[in-house]
Short mmCIF file of C-alpha atoms in Angstrom, two decimals:
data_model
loop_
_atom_site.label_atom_id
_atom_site.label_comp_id
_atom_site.label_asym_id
_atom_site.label_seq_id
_atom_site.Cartn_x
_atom_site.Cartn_y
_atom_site.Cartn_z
CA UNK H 53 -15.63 25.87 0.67
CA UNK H 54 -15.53 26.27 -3.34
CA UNK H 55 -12.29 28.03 -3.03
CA UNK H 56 -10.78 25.61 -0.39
CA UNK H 57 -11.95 22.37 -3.10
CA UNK H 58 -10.42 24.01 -5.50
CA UNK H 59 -7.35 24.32 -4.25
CA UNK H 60 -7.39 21.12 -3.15
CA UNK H 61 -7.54 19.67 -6.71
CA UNK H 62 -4.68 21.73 -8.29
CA UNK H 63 -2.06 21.12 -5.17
CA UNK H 64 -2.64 17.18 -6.05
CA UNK H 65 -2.59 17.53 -9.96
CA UNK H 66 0.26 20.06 -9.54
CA UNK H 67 2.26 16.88 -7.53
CA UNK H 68 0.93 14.23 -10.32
CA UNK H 69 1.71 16.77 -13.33
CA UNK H 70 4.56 18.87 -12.30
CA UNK H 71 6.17 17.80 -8.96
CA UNK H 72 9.37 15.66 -9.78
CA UNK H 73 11.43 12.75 -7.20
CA UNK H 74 14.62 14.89 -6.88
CA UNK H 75 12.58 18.07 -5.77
CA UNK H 76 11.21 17.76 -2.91
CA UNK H 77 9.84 21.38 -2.43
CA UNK H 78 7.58 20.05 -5.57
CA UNK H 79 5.87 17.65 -3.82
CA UNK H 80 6.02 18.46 -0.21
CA UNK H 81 4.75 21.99 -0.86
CA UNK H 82 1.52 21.04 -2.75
CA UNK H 83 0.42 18.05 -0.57
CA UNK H 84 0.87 20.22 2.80
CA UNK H 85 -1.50 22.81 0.79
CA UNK H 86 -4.02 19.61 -0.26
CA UNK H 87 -4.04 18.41 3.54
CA UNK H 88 -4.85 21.82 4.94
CA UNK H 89 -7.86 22.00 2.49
CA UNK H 90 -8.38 18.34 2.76
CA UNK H 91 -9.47 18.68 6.81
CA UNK H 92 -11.21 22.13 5.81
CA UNK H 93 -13.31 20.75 3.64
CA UNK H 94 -14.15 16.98 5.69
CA UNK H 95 -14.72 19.12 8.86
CA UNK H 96 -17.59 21.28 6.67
CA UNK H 97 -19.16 18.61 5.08
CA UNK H 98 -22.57 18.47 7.01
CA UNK H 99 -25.12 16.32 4.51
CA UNK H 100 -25.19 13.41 1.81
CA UNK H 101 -25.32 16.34 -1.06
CA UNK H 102 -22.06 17.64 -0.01
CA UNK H 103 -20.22 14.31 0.49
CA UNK H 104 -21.67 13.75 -3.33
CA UNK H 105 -20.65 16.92 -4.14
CA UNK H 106 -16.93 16.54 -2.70
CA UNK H 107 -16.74 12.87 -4.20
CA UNK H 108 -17.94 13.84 -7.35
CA UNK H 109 -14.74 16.08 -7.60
CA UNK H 110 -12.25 13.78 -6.47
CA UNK H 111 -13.45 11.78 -8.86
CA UNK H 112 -12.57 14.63 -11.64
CA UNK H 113 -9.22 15.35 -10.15
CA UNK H 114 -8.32 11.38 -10.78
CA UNK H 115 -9.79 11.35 -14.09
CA UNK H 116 -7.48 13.94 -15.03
CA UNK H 117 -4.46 12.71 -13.45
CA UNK H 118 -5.67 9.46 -16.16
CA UNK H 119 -3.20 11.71 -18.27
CA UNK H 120 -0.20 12.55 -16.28
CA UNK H 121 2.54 9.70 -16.34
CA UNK H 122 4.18 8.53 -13.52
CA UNK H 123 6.82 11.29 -12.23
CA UNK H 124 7.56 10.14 -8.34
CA UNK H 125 8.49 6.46 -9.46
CA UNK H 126 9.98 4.79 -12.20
CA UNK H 127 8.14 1.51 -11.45
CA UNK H 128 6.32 2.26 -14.46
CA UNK H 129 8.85 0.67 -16.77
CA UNK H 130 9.22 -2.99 -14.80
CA UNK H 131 5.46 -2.68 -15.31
CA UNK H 132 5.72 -2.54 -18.75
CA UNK H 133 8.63 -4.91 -18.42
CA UNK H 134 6.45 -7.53 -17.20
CA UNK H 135 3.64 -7.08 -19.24
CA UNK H 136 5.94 -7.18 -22.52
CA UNK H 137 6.56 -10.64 -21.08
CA UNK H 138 3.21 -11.19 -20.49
CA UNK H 139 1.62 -10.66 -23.50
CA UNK H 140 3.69 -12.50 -25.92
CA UNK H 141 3.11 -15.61 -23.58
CA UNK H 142 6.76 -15.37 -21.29
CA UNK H 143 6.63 -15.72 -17.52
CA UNK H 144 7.91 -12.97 -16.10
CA UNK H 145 8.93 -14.99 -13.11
CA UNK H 146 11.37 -17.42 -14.16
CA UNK H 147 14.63 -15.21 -15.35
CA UNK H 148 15.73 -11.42 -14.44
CA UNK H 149 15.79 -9.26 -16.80
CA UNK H 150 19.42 -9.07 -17.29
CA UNK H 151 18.75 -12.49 -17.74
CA UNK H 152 16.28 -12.12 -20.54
CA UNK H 153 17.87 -9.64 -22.37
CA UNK H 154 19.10 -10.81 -25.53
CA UNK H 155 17.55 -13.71 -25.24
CA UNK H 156 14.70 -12.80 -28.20
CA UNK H 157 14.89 -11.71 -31.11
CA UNK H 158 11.88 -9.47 -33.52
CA UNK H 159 9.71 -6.42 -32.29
CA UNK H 160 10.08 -7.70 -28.35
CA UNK H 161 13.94 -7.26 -28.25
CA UNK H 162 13.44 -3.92 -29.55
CA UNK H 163 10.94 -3.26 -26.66
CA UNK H 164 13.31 -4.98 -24.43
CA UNK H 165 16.27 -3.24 -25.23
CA UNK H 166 14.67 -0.06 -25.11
CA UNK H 167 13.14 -0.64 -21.20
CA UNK H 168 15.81 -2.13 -19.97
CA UNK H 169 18.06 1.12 -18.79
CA UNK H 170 14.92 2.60 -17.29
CA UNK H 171 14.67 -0.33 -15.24
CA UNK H 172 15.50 0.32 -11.38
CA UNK H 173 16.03 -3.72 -10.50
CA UNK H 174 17.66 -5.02 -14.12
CA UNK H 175 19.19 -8.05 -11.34
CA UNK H 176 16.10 -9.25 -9.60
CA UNK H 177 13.23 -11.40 -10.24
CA UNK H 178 9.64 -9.46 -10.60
CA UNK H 179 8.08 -8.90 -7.25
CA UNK H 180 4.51 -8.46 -8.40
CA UNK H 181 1.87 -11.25 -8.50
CA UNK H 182 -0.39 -12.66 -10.70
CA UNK H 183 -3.36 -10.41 -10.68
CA UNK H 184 -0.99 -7.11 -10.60
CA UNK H 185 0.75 -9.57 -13.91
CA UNK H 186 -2.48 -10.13 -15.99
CA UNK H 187 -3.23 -6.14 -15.60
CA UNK H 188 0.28 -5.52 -17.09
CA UNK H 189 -0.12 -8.16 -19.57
CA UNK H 190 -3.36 -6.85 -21.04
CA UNK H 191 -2.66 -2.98 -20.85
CA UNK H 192 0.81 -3.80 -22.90
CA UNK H 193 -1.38 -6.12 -25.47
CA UNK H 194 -3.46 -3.05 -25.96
CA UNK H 195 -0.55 0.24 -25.85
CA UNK H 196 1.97 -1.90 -28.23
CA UNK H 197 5.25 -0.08 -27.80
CA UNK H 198 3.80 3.29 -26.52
CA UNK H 199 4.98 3.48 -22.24
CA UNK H 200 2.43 7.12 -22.32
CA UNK H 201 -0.11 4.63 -24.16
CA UNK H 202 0.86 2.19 -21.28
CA UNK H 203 0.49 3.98 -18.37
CA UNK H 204 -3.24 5.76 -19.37
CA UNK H 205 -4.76 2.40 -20.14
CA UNK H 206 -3.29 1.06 -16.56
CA UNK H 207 -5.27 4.09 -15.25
CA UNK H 208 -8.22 3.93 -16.47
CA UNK H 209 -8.13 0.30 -15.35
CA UNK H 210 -7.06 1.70 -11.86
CA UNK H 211 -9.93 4.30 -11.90
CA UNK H 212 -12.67 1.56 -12.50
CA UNK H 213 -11.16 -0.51 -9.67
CA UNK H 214 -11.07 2.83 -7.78
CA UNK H 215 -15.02 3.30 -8.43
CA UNK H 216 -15.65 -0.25 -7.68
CA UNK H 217 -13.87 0.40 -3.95
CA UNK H 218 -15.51 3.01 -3.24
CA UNK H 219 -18.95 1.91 -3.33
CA UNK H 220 -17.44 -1.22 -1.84
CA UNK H 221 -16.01 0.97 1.21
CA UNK H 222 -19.29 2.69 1.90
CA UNK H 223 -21.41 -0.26 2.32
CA UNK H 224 -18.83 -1.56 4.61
CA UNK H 225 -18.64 1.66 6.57
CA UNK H 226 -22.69 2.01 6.74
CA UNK H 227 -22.83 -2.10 7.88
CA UNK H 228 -20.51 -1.44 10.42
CA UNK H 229 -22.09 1.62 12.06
CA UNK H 230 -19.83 4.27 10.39
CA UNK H 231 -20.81 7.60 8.32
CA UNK H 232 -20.43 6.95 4.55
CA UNK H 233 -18.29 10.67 4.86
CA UNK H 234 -15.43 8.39 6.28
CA UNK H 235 -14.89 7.62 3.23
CA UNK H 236 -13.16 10.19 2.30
CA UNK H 237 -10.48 9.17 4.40
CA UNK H 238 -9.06 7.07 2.12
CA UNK H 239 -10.46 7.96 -1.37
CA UNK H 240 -10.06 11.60 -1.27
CA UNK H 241 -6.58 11.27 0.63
CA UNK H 242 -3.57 13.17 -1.29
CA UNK H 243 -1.29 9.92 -0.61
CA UNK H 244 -4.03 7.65 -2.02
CA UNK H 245 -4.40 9.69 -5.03
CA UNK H 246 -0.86 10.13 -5.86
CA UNK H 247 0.43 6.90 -4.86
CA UNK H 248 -2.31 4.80 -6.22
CA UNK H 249 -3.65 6.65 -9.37
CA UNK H 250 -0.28 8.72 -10.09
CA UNK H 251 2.19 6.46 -9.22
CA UNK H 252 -0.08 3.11 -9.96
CA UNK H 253 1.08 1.27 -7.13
CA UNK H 254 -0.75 -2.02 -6.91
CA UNK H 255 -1.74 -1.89 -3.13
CA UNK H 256 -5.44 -0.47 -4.89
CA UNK H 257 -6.31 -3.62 -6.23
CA UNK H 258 -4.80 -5.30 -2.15
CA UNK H 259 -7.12 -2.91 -0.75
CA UNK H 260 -10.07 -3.14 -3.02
CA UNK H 261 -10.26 -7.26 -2.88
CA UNK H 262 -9.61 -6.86 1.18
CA UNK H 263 -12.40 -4.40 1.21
CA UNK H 264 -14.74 -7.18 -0.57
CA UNK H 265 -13.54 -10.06 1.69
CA UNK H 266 -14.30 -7.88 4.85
CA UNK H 267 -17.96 -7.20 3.82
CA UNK H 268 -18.60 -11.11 2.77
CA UNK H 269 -17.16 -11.90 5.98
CA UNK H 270 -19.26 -9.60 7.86
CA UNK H 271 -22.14 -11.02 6.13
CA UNK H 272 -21.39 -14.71 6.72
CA UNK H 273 -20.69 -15.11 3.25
CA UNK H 274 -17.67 -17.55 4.07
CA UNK H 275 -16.66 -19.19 0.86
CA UNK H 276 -16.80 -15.64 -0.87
CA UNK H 277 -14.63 -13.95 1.63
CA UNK H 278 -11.92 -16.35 1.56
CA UNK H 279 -11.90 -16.06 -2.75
CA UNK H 280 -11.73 -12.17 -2.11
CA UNK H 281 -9.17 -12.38 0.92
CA UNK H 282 -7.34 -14.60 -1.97
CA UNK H 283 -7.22 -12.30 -5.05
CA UNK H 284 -6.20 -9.20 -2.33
CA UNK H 285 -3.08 -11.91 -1.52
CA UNK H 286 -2.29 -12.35 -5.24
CA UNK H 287 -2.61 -8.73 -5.85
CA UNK H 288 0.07 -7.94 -3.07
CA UNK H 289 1.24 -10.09 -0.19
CA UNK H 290 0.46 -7.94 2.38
CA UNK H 291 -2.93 -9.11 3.01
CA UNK H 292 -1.66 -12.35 4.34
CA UNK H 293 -1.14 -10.57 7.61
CA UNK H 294 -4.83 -10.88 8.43
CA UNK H 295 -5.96 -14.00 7.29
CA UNK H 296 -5.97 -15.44 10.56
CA UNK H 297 -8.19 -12.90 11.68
CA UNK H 298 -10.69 -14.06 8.91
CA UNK H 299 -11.32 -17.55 10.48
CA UNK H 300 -14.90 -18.33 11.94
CA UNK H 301 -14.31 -18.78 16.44
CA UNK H 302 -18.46 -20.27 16.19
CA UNK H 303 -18.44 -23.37 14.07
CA UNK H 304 -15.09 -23.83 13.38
CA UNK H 305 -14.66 -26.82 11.16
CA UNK H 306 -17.80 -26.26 9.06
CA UNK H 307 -17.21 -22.30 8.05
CA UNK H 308 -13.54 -22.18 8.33
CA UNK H 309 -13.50 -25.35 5.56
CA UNK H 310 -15.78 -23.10 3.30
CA UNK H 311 -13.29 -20.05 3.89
CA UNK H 312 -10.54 -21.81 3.17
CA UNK H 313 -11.61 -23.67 0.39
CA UNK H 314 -12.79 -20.22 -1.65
CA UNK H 315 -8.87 -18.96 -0.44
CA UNK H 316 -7.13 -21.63 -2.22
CA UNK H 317 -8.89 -21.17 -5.36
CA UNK H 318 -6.91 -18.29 -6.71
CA UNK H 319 -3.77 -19.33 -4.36
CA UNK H 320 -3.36 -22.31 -6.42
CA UNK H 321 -4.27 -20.86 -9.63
CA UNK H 322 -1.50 -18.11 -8.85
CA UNK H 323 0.97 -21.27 -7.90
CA UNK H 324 0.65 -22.69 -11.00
CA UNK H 325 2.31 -19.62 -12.77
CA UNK H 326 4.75 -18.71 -10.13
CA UNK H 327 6.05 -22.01 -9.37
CA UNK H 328 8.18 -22.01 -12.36
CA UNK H 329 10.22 -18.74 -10.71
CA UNK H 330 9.44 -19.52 -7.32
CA UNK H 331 12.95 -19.49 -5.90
CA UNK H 332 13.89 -16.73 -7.91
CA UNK H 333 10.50 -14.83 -6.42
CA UNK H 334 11.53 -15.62 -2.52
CA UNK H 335 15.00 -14.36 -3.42
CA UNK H 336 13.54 -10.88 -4.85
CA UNK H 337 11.41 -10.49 -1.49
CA UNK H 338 13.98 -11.28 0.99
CA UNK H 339 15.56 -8.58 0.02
CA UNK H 340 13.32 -6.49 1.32
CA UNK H 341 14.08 -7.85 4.91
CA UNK H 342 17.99 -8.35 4.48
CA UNK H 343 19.08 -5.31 2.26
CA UNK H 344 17.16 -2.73 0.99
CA UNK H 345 16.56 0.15 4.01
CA UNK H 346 13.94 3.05 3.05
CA UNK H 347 12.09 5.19 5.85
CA UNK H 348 12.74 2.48 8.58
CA UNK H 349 11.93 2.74 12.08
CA UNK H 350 13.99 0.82 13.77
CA UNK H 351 15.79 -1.11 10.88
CA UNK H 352 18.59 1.80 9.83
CA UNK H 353 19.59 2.72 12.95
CA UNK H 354 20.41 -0.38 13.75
CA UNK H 355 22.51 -1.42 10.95
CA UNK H 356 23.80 1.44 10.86
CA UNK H 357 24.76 0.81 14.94
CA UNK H 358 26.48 -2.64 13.80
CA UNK H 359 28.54 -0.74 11.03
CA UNK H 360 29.97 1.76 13.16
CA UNK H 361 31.08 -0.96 15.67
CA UNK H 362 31.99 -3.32 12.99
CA UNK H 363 29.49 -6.05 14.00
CA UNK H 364 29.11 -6.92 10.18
CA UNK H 365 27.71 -10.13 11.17
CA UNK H 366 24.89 -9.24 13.32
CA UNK H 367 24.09 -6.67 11.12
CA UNK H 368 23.13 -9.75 8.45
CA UNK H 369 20.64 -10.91 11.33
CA UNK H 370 18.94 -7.32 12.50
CA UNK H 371 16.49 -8.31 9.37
CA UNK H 372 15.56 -11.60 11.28
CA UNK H 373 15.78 -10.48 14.40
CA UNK H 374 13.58 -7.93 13.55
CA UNK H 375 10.80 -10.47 11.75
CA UNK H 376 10.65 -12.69 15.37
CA UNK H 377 9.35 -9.41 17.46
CA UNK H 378 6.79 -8.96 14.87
CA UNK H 379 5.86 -12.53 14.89
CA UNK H 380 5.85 -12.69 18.77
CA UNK H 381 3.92 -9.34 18.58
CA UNK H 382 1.44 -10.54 16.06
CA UNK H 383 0.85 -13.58 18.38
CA UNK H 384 0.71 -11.72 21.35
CA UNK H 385 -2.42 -9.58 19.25
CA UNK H 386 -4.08 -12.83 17.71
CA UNK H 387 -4.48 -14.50 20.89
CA UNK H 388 -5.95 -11.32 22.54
CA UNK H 389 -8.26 -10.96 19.16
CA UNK H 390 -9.50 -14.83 19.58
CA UNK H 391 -10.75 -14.59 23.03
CA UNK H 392 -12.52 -11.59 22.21
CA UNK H 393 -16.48 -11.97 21.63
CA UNK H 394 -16.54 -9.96 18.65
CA UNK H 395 -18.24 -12.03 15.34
CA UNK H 396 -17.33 -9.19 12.86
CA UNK H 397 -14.05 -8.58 11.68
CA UNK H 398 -11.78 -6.94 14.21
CA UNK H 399 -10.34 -3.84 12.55
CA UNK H 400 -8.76 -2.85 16.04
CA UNK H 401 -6.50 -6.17 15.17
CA UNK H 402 -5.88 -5.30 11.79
CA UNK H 403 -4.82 -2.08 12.76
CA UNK H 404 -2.54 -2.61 15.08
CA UNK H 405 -0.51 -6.19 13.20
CA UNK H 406 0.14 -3.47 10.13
CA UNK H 407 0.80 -0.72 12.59
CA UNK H 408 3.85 -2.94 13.96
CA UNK H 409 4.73 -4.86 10.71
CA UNK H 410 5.39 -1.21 8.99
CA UNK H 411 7.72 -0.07 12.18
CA UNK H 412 9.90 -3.29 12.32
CA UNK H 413 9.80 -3.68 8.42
CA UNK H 414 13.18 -2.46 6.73
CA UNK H 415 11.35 -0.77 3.75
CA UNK H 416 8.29 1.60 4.41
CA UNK H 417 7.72 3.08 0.75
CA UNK H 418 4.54 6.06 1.06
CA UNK H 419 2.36 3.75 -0.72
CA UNK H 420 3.03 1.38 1.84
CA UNK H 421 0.92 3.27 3.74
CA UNK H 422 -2.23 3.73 1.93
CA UNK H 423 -3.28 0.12 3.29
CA UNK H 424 -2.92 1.42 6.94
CA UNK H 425 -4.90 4.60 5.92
CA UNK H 426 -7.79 1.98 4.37
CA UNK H 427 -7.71 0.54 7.95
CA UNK H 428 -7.83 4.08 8.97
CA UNK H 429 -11.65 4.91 7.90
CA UNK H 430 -12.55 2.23 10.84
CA UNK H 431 -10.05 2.46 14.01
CA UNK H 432 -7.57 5.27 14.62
CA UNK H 433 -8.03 7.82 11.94
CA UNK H 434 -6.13 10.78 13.19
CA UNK H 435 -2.64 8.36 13.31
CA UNK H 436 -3.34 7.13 10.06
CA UNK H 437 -4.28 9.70 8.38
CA UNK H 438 -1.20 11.99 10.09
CA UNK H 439 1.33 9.78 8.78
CA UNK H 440 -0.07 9.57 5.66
CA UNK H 441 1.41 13.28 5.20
CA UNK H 442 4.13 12.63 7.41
CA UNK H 443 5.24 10.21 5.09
CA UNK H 444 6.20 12.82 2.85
CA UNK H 445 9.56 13.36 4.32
CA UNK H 446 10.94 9.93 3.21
CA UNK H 447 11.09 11.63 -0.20
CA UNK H 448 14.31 13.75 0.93
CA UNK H 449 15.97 10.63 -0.13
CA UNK H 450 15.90 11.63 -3.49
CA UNK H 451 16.83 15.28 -2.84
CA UNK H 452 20.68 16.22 -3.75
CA UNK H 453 19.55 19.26 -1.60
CA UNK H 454 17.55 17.80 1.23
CA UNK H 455 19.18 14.20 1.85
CA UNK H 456 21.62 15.23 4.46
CA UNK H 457 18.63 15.95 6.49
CA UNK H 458 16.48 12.76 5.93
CA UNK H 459 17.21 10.94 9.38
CA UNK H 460 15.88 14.25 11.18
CA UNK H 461 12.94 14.12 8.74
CA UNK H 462 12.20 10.29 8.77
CA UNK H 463 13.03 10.60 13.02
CA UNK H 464 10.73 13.72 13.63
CA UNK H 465 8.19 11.77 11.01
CA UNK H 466 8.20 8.41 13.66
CA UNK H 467 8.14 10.73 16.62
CA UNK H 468 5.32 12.68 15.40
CA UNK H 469 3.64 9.39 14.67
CA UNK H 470 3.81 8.04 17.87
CA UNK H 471 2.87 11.51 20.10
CA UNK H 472 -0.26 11.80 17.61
CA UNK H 473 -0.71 7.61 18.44
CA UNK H 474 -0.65 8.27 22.44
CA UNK H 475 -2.62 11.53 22.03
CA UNK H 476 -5.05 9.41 20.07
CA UNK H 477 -5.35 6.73 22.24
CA UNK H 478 -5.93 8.86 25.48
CA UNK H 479 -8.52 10.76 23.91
CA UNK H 480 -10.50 7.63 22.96
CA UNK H 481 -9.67 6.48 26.51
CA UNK H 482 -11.20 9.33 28.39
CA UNK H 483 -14.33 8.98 26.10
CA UNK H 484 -15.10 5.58 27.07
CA UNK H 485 -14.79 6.73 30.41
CA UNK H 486 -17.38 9.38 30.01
CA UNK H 487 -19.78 7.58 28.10
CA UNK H 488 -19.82 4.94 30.94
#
């Protein structure tokens, strides 16, 4: 078991030290070693001193990785982009960079000038909101010009929101009849750890807010649930997906005006910043729907269908088209969820509206994922936590060597998804049937 943890450790600070985008041997090597030990060492754990024990050393392996920069991303530098803005009192939401380049003069158009050819978007408006801003704002008060400076105060900020959800996850696991070892599901998974605290993607801070407004919820705690469920919204979007599912059946005027009320608080404070940019923000994020295509399901093969019969303008619809399924699906699912008896909050639901937003979306980045995997710890854990590795493939994009075979990878990743769904949901089918 020692040798298997430690093996475990370097494979993911191997990936966060050494492993580099356009080598995809370096990364896919090291996290199919940290998987294998991963399940070794979850199947083994029998008691609460070995889940301590095992926790305890995840928690050493992200400490660590505190001092590795960013190597699979270069979303590092808009971060720094944005809190350069940030901290000298600029919203980062009203111009593009290209746009504010040259526009300032002093120690900032040094910075700026310096940034901006590491930047991967110079023509789009910043994507991330206002509690993912105020983190990049105060780490760049605090590292001055220094990006290494940057990025190891944004993780240690990352580490004590880490902390914070997993205590957070374990209480909700224990209140809703789970063992507190399922929480290594998500904190001690090698996408978690190298997306999150490697790559500091901001879906930690989504996740650990969610996590928060869950437990309120579950505890009738209305008006604090809806302020969490907010700040998770204004630390990513994605979260909006289950509001709905956060709305009181019993009661409805009385609780629901309570949840909605503590929602709005940091809504509206977050409106009052973006506003400014606002049409400048929508633009950035329909792109995501209308042109960028990473690790898609269904989304590349279809354009790629209305290229090679020259159906160019269908092929500036398949984004929408694509957007009314899901909506129809996620109605189909929310009417299903509200005549269901269940008071607590339906994780089944939640499950299965990301499930289908991620294979009808047009982007699925690997961090994308560590949401679903979150979800993961309370329905479905063997689909989650399989494409969490399978995942892994996309990153043949960025392989010279390896990119002629990314549709085989990102086709046998989906396929492998989907037999390890049905396999899933049999065996949890004939289970029910023998326990009644």
């Amino acid at each position: 078991m020692i040798s298997a943890a430690i093996l475990y450790c370097i494979s993911i600070l191997y990936v966060c030290y050494y492993a580099h985008q356009t080598n995809w041997l370096s990364i896919i090597g090291p996290i199919a070693i940290a998987g294998i030990c991963f399940v070794y060492l979850y199947k083994r754990i029998n008691n609460q001193k070995q889940l301590n024990q095992i926790l305890m050393l995840v928690f050493a392996t992200k400490l660590i990785i505190v001092f590795a920069f960013p190597n699979l991303s270069d979303d590092i530098y808009r971060f720094k982009w944005d809190g350069l803005l940030v901290s000298h009192g600029i919203n980062p939401f009203i111009n593009t960079p290209t746009e504010v380049l040259n526009r300032y003069t002093g120690t900032i158009a040094n910075e700026l000038n310096t940034l901006y050819p590491l930047l991967n978007s110079k023509e789009y408006h910043t994507v991330y909101p206002l509690i993912s801003q105020a983190v990049f704002g105060f780490c760049s008060m605090l590292s001055g010009e220094d990006i290494t400076t940057f990025s190891m105060l944004l993780k240690c900020v990352y580490l004590i929101a880490d902390v914070a959800l997993l205590f957070s996850l374990i209480q909700l696991l224990k209140s809703s009849g789970f063992q507190s070892k399922k929480s290594l599901l998500f904190y001690a998974s090698p996408l978690c750890i190298v997306e999150l605290n490697g790559n500091l993607h901001f879906e930690l801070f989504l996740i650990l807010f969610l996590c928060l407004a869950i437990l309120n919820y579950n505890q009738s705690h209305l008006l604090k649930s809806g302020f969490n469920l907010g700040l998770s919204v204004i630390s990513k979007l994605n979260s909006f997906l289950f509001g709905i599912l956060f709305l009181s059946k019993s009661d409805f005027i009385k609780k629901n005006v309570l949840l909605v009320f503590g929602f709005l608080i940091p809504l509206l404070a977050a409106a009052w910043f973006i506003l400014p940019g606002i049409n400048g923000y929508k633009a950035s994020l329909g792109l995501y729907f209308h042109q960028f295509e990473f690790n898609s399901f269904l989304y590349g093969h279809l354009t790629h269908y209305c290229d090679v019969n020259k159906f160019y303008d269908e092929k500036k619809l398949v984004g929408i088209y694509l957007m009314i399924c899901f909506i129809l699906l996620a109605i189909y699912l929310v009417i299903k969820w509200w005549f269901n008896t269940q008071r607590s909050f339906s994780f089944k639901t939640a499950w299965y509206l990301l499930f289908s937003y991620l294979l009808l979306s047009s982007t699925v980045h690997p961090w994308y994922l560590t949401l679903l995997v979150f979800l993961s710890c309370f329905y479905l854990p063997l689909t989650g936590i399989s494409w969490s590795y399978l995942v892994f493939f996309s990153y043949t994009r960025y392989d010279s060597k390896f990119e002629l075979y990314e549709p085989i990878l990102v086709f046998m990743e989906y396929f492998l998804v989907i037999i390890v769904l049905i396999y899933e949901l049999h065996s949890n089918r004939k289970l029910n049937l023998n326990l009644t």
